[in-house]
mmCIF file with all atom_site columns, C-alpha atoms in Angstrom:
data_model
loop_
_atom_site.group_PDB
_atom_site.id
_atom_site.type_symbol
_atom_site.label_atom_id
_atom_site.label_alt_id
_atom_site.label_comp_id
_atom_site.label_asym_id
_atom_site.label_entity_id
_atom_site.label_seq_id
_atom_site.pdbx_PDB_ins_code
_atom_site.Cartn_x
_atom_site.Cartn_y
_atom_site.Cartn_z
_atom_site.occupancy
_atom_site.B_iso_or_equiv
_atom_site.pdbx_formal_charge
_atom_site.auth_seq_id
_atom_site.auth_comp_id
_atom_site.auth_asym_id
_atom_site.auth_atom_id
_atom_site.pdbx_PDB_model_num
ATOM 1   C CA . UNK A 1 1   ? 49.920 -29.231 39.581 1.00 43.00 ? 1   UNK A CA 1
ATOM 2   C CA . UNK A 1 2   ? 52.763 -26.774 38.981 1.00 48.00 ? 2   UNK A CA 1
ATOM 3   C CA . UNK A 1 3   ? 51.937 -24.868 42.167 1.00 51.00 ? 3   UNK A CA 1
ATOM 4   C CA . UNK A 1 4   ? 52.101 -28.052 44.220 1.00 51.00 ? 4   UNK A CA 1
ATOM 5   C CA . UNK A 1 5   ? 55.724 -28.553 43.113 1.00 55.00 ? 5   UNK A CA 1
ATOM 6   C CA . UNK A 1 6   ? 56.741 -25.387 44.947 1.00 57.00 ? 6   UNK A CA 1
ATOM 7   C CA . UNK A 1 7   ? 54.657 -25.721 48.105 1.00 63.00 ? 7   UNK A CA 1
ATOM 8   C CA . UNK A 1 8   ? 54.896 -27.954 51.134 1.00 68.00 ? 8   UNK A CA 1
ATOM 9   C CA . UNK A 1 9   ? 51.201 -27.382 51.738 1.00 75.00 ? 9   UNK A CA 1
ATOM 10  C CA . UNK A 1 10  ? 48.371 -25.123 50.608 1.00 79.00 ? 10  UNK A CA 1
ATOM 11  C CA . UNK A 1 11  ? 45.609 -23.829 52.851 1.00 84.00 ? 11  UNK A CA 1
ATOM 12  C CA . UNK A 1 12  ? 42.299 -22.363 51.751 1.00 85.00 ? 12  UNK A CA 1
ATOM 13  C CA . UNK A 1 13  ? 39.539 -20.737 53.791 1.00 86.00 ? 13  UNK A CA 1
ATOM 14  C CA . UNK A 1 14  ? 36.102 -20.523 52.169 1.00 85.00 ? 14  UNK A CA 1
ATOM 15  C CA . UNK A 1 15  ? 32.979 -19.049 53.746 1.00 83.00 ? 15  UNK A CA 1
ATOM 16  C CA . UNK A 1 16  ? 30.493 -20.684 51.326 1.00 84.00 ? 16  UNK A CA 1
ATOM 17  C CA . UNK A 1 17  ? 30.226 -24.450 51.827 1.00 90.00 ? 17  UNK A CA 1
ATOM 18  C CA . UNK A 1 18  ? 29.108 -25.374 48.254 1.00 91.00 ? 18  UNK A CA 1
ATOM 19  C CA . UNK A 1 19  ? 32.087 -23.487 46.798 1.00 88.00 ? 19  UNK A CA 1
ATOM 20  C CA . UNK A 1 20  ? 34.412 -25.317 49.166 1.00 89.00 ? 20  UNK A CA 1
ATOM 21  C CA . UNK A 1 21  ? 32.875 -28.660 48.138 1.00 91.00 ? 21  UNK A CA 1
ATOM 22  C CA . UNK A 1 22  ? 33.407 -27.829 44.444 1.00 93.00 ? 22  UNK A CA 1
ATOM 23  C CA . UNK A 1 23  ? 36.988 -26.809 45.106 1.00 87.00 ? 23  UNK A CA 1
ATOM 24  C CA . UNK A 1 24  ? 37.671 -30.052 46.985 1.00 87.00 ? 24  UNK A CA 1
ATOM 25  C CA . UNK A 1 25  ? 36.440 -32.112 44.011 1.00 90.00 ? 25  UNK A CA 1
ATOM 26  C CA . UNK A 1 26  ? 38.582 -30.143 41.567 1.00 89.00 ? 26  UNK A CA 1
ATOM 27  C CA . UNK A 1 27  ? 41.657 -30.434 43.760 1.00 85.00 ? 27  UNK A CA 1
ATOM 28  C CA . UNK A 1 28  ? 41.235 -34.201 43.997 1.00 86.00 ? 28  UNK A CA 1
ATOM 29  C CA . UNK A 1 29  ? 40.941 -34.431 40.197 1.00 89.00 ? 29  UNK A CA 1
ATOM 30  C CA . UNK A 1 30  ? 44.131 -32.394 39.868 1.00 86.00 ? 30  UNK A CA 1
ATOM 31  C CA . UNK A 1 31  ? 45.956 -34.653 42.321 1.00 83.00 ? 31  UNK A CA 1
ATOM 32  C CA . UNK A 1 32  ? 46.534 -31.874 44.859 1.00 77.00 ? 32  UNK A CA 1
ATOM 33  C CA . UNK A 1 33  ? 46.202 -33.891 48.032 1.00 69.00 ? 33  UNK A CA 1
ATOM 34  C CA . UNK A 1 34  ? 48.228 -31.474 50.169 1.00 77.00 ? 34  UNK A CA 1
ATOM 35  C CA . UNK A 1 35  ? 45.573 -28.741 50.086 1.00 84.00 ? 35  UNK A CA 1
ATOM 36  C CA . UNK A 1 36  ? 43.824 -28.210 53.417 1.00 86.00 ? 36  UNK A CA 1
ATOM 37  C CA . UNK A 1 37  ? 40.354 -26.633 53.273 1.00 86.00 ? 37  UNK A CA 1
ATOM 38  C CA . UNK A 1 38  ? 38.587 -24.833 56.100 1.00 87.00 ? 38  UNK A CA 1
ATOM 39  C CA . UNK A 1 39  ? 34.965 -23.672 56.144 1.00 88.00 ? 39  UNK A CA 1
ATOM 40  C CA . UNK A 1 40  ? 35.160 -20.405 58.069 1.00 83.00 ? 40  UNK A CA 1
ATOM 41  C CA . UNK A 1 41  ? 35.162 -16.619 57.866 1.00 80.00 ? 41  UNK A CA 1
ATOM 42  C CA . UNK A 1 42  ? 38.255 -15.986 55.749 1.00 74.00 ? 42  UNK A CA 1
ATOM 43  C CA . UNK A 1 43  ? 38.747 -12.495 57.121 1.00 76.00 ? 43  UNK A CA 1
ATOM 44  C CA . UNK A 1 44  ? 40.709 -13.940 60.017 1.00 81.00 ? 44  UNK A CA 1
ATOM 45  C CA . UNK A 1 45  ? 42.977 -16.163 57.931 1.00 88.00 ? 45  UNK A CA 1
ATOM 46  C CA . UNK A 1 46  ? 44.101 -19.428 59.550 1.00 88.00 ? 46  UNK A CA 1
ATOM 47  C CA . UNK A 1 47  ? 46.184 -18.495 62.601 1.00 93.00 ? 47  UNK A CA 1
ATOM 48  C CA . UNK A 1 48  ? 46.869 -22.047 63.748 1.00 91.00 ? 48  UNK A CA 1
ATOM 49  C CA . UNK A 1 49  ? 48.699 -22.839 60.477 1.00 91.00 ? 49  UNK A CA 1
ATOM 50  C CA . UNK A 1 50  ? 50.612 -19.552 60.162 1.00 93.00 ? 50  UNK A CA 1
ATOM 51  C CA . UNK A 1 51  ? 53.065 -18.242 59.184 1.00 96.00 ? 51  UNK A CA 1
ATOM 52  C CA . UNK A 1 52  ? 52.445 -18.373 55.425 1.00 93.00 ? 52  UNK A CA 1
ATOM 53  C CA . UNK A 1 53  ? 54.905 -17.640 52.637 1.00 94.00 ? 53  UNK A CA 1
ATOM 54  C CA . UNK A 1 54  ? 52.032 -16.353 50.537 1.00 92.00 ? 54  UNK A CA 1
ATOM 55  C CA . UNK A 1 55  ? 48.474 -15.207 51.143 1.00 92.00 ? 55  UNK A CA 1
ATOM 56  C CA . UNK A 1 56  ? 46.003 -14.556 48.337 1.00 90.00 ? 56  UNK A CA 1
ATOM 57  C CA . UNK A 1 57  ? 42.690 -12.896 49.177 1.00 90.00 ? 57  UNK A CA 1
ATOM 58  C CA . UNK A 1 58  ? 39.927 -13.224 46.582 1.00 87.00 ? 58  UNK A CA 1
ATOM 59  C CA . UNK A 1 59  ? 37.641 -10.538 47.976 1.00 89.00 ? 59  UNK A CA 1
ATOM 60  C CA . UNK A 1 60  ? 38.074 -6.810  48.465 1.00 93.00 ? 60  UNK A CA 1
ATOM 61  C CA . UNK A 1 61  ? 38.543 -5.179  51.851 1.00 92.00 ? 61  UNK A CA 1
ATOM 62  C CA . UNK A 1 62  ? 38.560 -1.461  52.613 1.00 94.00 ? 62  UNK A CA 1
ATOM 63  C CA . UNK A 1 63  ? 41.923 -1.905  54.355 1.00 95.00 ? 63  UNK A CA 1
ATOM 64  C CA . UNK A 1 64  ? 44.525 -4.645  54.655 1.00 95.00 ? 64  UNK A CA 1
ATOM 65  C CA . UNK A 1 65  ? 43.565 -6.693  57.746 1.00 93.00 ? 65  UNK A CA 1
ATOM 66  C CA . UNK A 1 66  ? 46.120 -6.852  60.571 1.00 94.00 ? 66  UNK A CA 1
ATOM 67  C CA . UNK A 1 67  ? 45.099 -10.502 61.083 1.00 93.00 ? 67  UNK A CA 1
ATOM 68  C CA . UNK A 1 68  ? 46.455 -11.387 57.629 1.00 95.00 ? 68  UNK A CA 1
ATOM 69  C CA . UNK A 1 69  ? 49.606 -9.291  57.997 1.00 96.00 ? 69  UNK A CA 1
ATOM 70  C CA . UNK A 1 70  ? 50.429 -11.015 61.292 1.00 96.00 ? 70  UNK A CA 1
ATOM 71  C CA . UNK A 1 71  ? 50.151 -14.428 59.603 1.00 96.00 ? 71  UNK A CA 1
ATOM 72  C CA . UNK A 1 72  ? 52.580 -13.532 56.827 1.00 97.00 ? 72  UNK A CA 1
ATOM 73  C CA . UNK A 1 73  ? 56.038 -15.102 57.176 1.00 96.00 ? 73  UNK A CA 1
ATOM 74  C CA . UNK A 1 74  ? 59.192 -13.000 57.019 1.00 98.00 ? 74  UNK A CA 1
ATOM 75  C CA . UNK A 1 75  ? 59.914 -12.729 53.300 1.00 97.00 ? 75  UNK A CA 1
ATOM 76  C CA . UNK A 1 76  ? 56.285 -13.605 52.529 1.00 96.00 ? 76  UNK A CA 1
ATOM 77  C CA . UNK A 1 77  ? 53.881 -11.889 50.152 1.00 96.00 ? 77  UNK A CA 1
ATOM 78  C CA . UNK A 1 78  ? 50.199 -10.961 50.468 1.00 96.00 ? 78  UNK A CA 1
ATOM 79  C CA . UNK A 1 79  ? 48.180 -10.178 47.328 1.00 96.00 ? 79  UNK A CA 1
ATOM 80  C CA . UNK A 1 80  ? 44.674 -8.765  47.649 1.00 95.00 ? 80  UNK A CA 1
ATOM 81  C CA . UNK A 1 81  ? 42.259 -6.202  46.271 1.00 96.00 ? 81  UNK A CA 1
ATOM 82  C CA . UNK A 1 82  ? 41.916 -3.174  48.550 1.00 97.00 ? 82  UNK A CA 1
ATOM 83  C CA . UNK A 1 83  ? 39.064 -0.695  48.314 1.00 96.00 ? 83  UNK A CA 1
ATOM 84  C CA . UNK A 1 84  ? 35.313 -0.361  48.274 1.00 90.00 ? 84  UNK A CA 1
ATOM 85  C CA . UNK A 1 85  ? 32.453 -0.819  45.819 1.00 83.00 ? 85  UNK A CA 1
ATOM 86  C CA . UNK A 1 86  ? 33.543 2.003   43.504 1.00 87.00 ? 86  UNK A CA 1
ATOM 87  C CA . UNK A 1 87  ? 37.314 1.607   43.424 1.00 94.00 ? 87  UNK A CA 1
ATOM 88  C CA . UNK A 1 88  ? 39.639 -1.287  44.230 1.00 97.00 ? 88  UNK A CA 1
ATOM 89  C CA . UNK A 1 89  ? 43.379 -1.595  43.697 1.00 97.00 ? 89  UNK A CA 1
ATOM 90  C CA . UNK A 1 90  ? 45.224 -4.892  43.461 1.00 97.00 ? 90  UNK A CA 1
ATOM 91  C CA . UNK A 1 91  ? 47.762 -4.566  46.249 1.00 98.00 ? 91  UNK A CA 1
ATOM 92  C CA . UNK A 1 92  ? 50.930 -6.502  47.048 1.00 98.00 ? 92  UNK A CA 1
ATOM 93  C CA . UNK A 1 93  ? 52.450 -6.509  50.527 1.00 98.00 ? 93  UNK A CA 1
ATOM 94  C CA . UNK A 1 94  ? 55.937 -7.931  51.089 1.00 98.00 ? 94  UNK A CA 1
ATOM 95  C CA . UNK A 1 95  ? 57.102 -8.601  54.639 1.00 98.00 ? 95  UNK A CA 1
ATOM 96  C CA . UNK A 1 96  ? 60.674 -7.868  55.666 1.00 98.00 ? 96  UNK A CA 1
ATOM 97  C CA . UNK A 1 97  ? 60.975 -8.561  59.393 1.00 97.00 ? 97  UNK A CA 1
ATOM 98  C CA . UNK A 1 98  ? 58.652 -6.121  61.129 1.00 96.00 ? 98  UNK A CA 1
ATOM 99  C CA . UNK A 1 99  ? 58.331 -3.935  58.024 1.00 97.00 ? 99  UNK A CA 1
ATOM 100 C CA . UNK A 1 100 ? 55.639 -4.259  55.374 1.00 98.00 ? 100 UNK A CA 1
ATOM 101 C CA . UNK A 1 101 ? 56.291 -2.876  51.891 1.00 98.00 ? 101 UNK A CA 1
ATOM 102 C CA . UNK A 1 102 ? 53.035 -2.065  50.091 1.00 98.00 ? 102 UNK A CA 1
ATOM 103 C CA . UNK A 1 103 ? 52.770 -1.743  46.327 1.00 98.00 ? 103 UNK A CA 1
ATOM 104 C CA . UNK A 1 104 ? 49.605 -0.746  44.442 1.00 97.00 ? 104 UNK A CA 1
ATOM 105 C CA . UNK A 1 105 ? 49.405 -2.455  41.047 1.00 96.00 ? 105 UNK A CA 1
ATOM 106 C CA . UNK A 1 106 ? 46.222 -1.724  39.108 1.00 96.00 ? 106 UNK A CA 1
ATOM 107 C CA . UNK A 1 107 ? 42.490 -1.100  39.315 1.00 97.00 ? 107 UNK A CA 1
ATOM 108 C CA . UNK A 1 108 ? 40.458 -4.299  39.723 1.00 97.00 ? 108 UNK A CA 1
ATOM 109 C CA . UNK A 1 109 ? 36.941 -5.381  40.646 1.00 94.00 ? 109 UNK A CA 1
ATOM 110 C CA . UNK A 1 110 ? 36.464 -8.253  43.106 1.00 90.00 ? 110 UNK A CA 1
ATOM 111 C CA . UNK A 1 111 ? 33.517 -9.263  45.242 1.00 82.00 ? 111 UNK A CA 1
ATOM 112 C CA . UNK A 1 112 ? 33.404 -7.393  48.555 1.00 80.00 ? 112 UNK A CA 1
ATOM 113 C CA . UNK A 1 113 ? 34.403 -9.119  51.777 1.00 80.00 ? 113 UNK A CA 1
ATOM 114 C CA . UNK A 1 114 ? 31.484 -10.455 53.804 1.00 68.00 ? 114 UNK A CA 1
ATOM 115 C CA . UNK A 1 115 ? 31.584 -11.667 57.400 1.00 67.00 ? 115 UNK A CA 1
ATOM 116 C CA . UNK A 1 116 ? 30.355 -15.064 58.534 1.00 58.00 ? 116 UNK A CA 1
ATOM 117 C CA . UNK A 1 117 ? 29.829 -18.392 56.810 1.00 59.00 ? 117 UNK A CA 1
ATOM 118 C CA . UNK A 1 118 ? 27.133 -19.899 54.589 1.00 59.00 ? 118 UNK A CA 1
ATOM 119 C CA . UNK A 1 119 ? 26.155 -23.536 54.535 1.00 66.00 ? 119 UNK A CA 1
#
């Protein structure tokens, strides 16, 4: 509930329908009614609701997707694991106008990005 105090709205894209359904139930229990859920390929973000002050990706990509960078608001922050199966680095990208400042934090291991959706 603390996060909801600082956000006008939260948006989440999930490619696996049962995980989205579980998340919806948990969010309702937590009283987070302002969270919008979308069942889709998360690799493209949610362009129609952009720009976002913050983007958190929960799967690793070989590179930071331009689609996500373009949806980041000026002054916004993107946090995501970047790398492949053998090595991933938790990466933070801060947007300042047309410039993106990238900072590598630490080695991590997340699930790899997969295209498409699952019902």
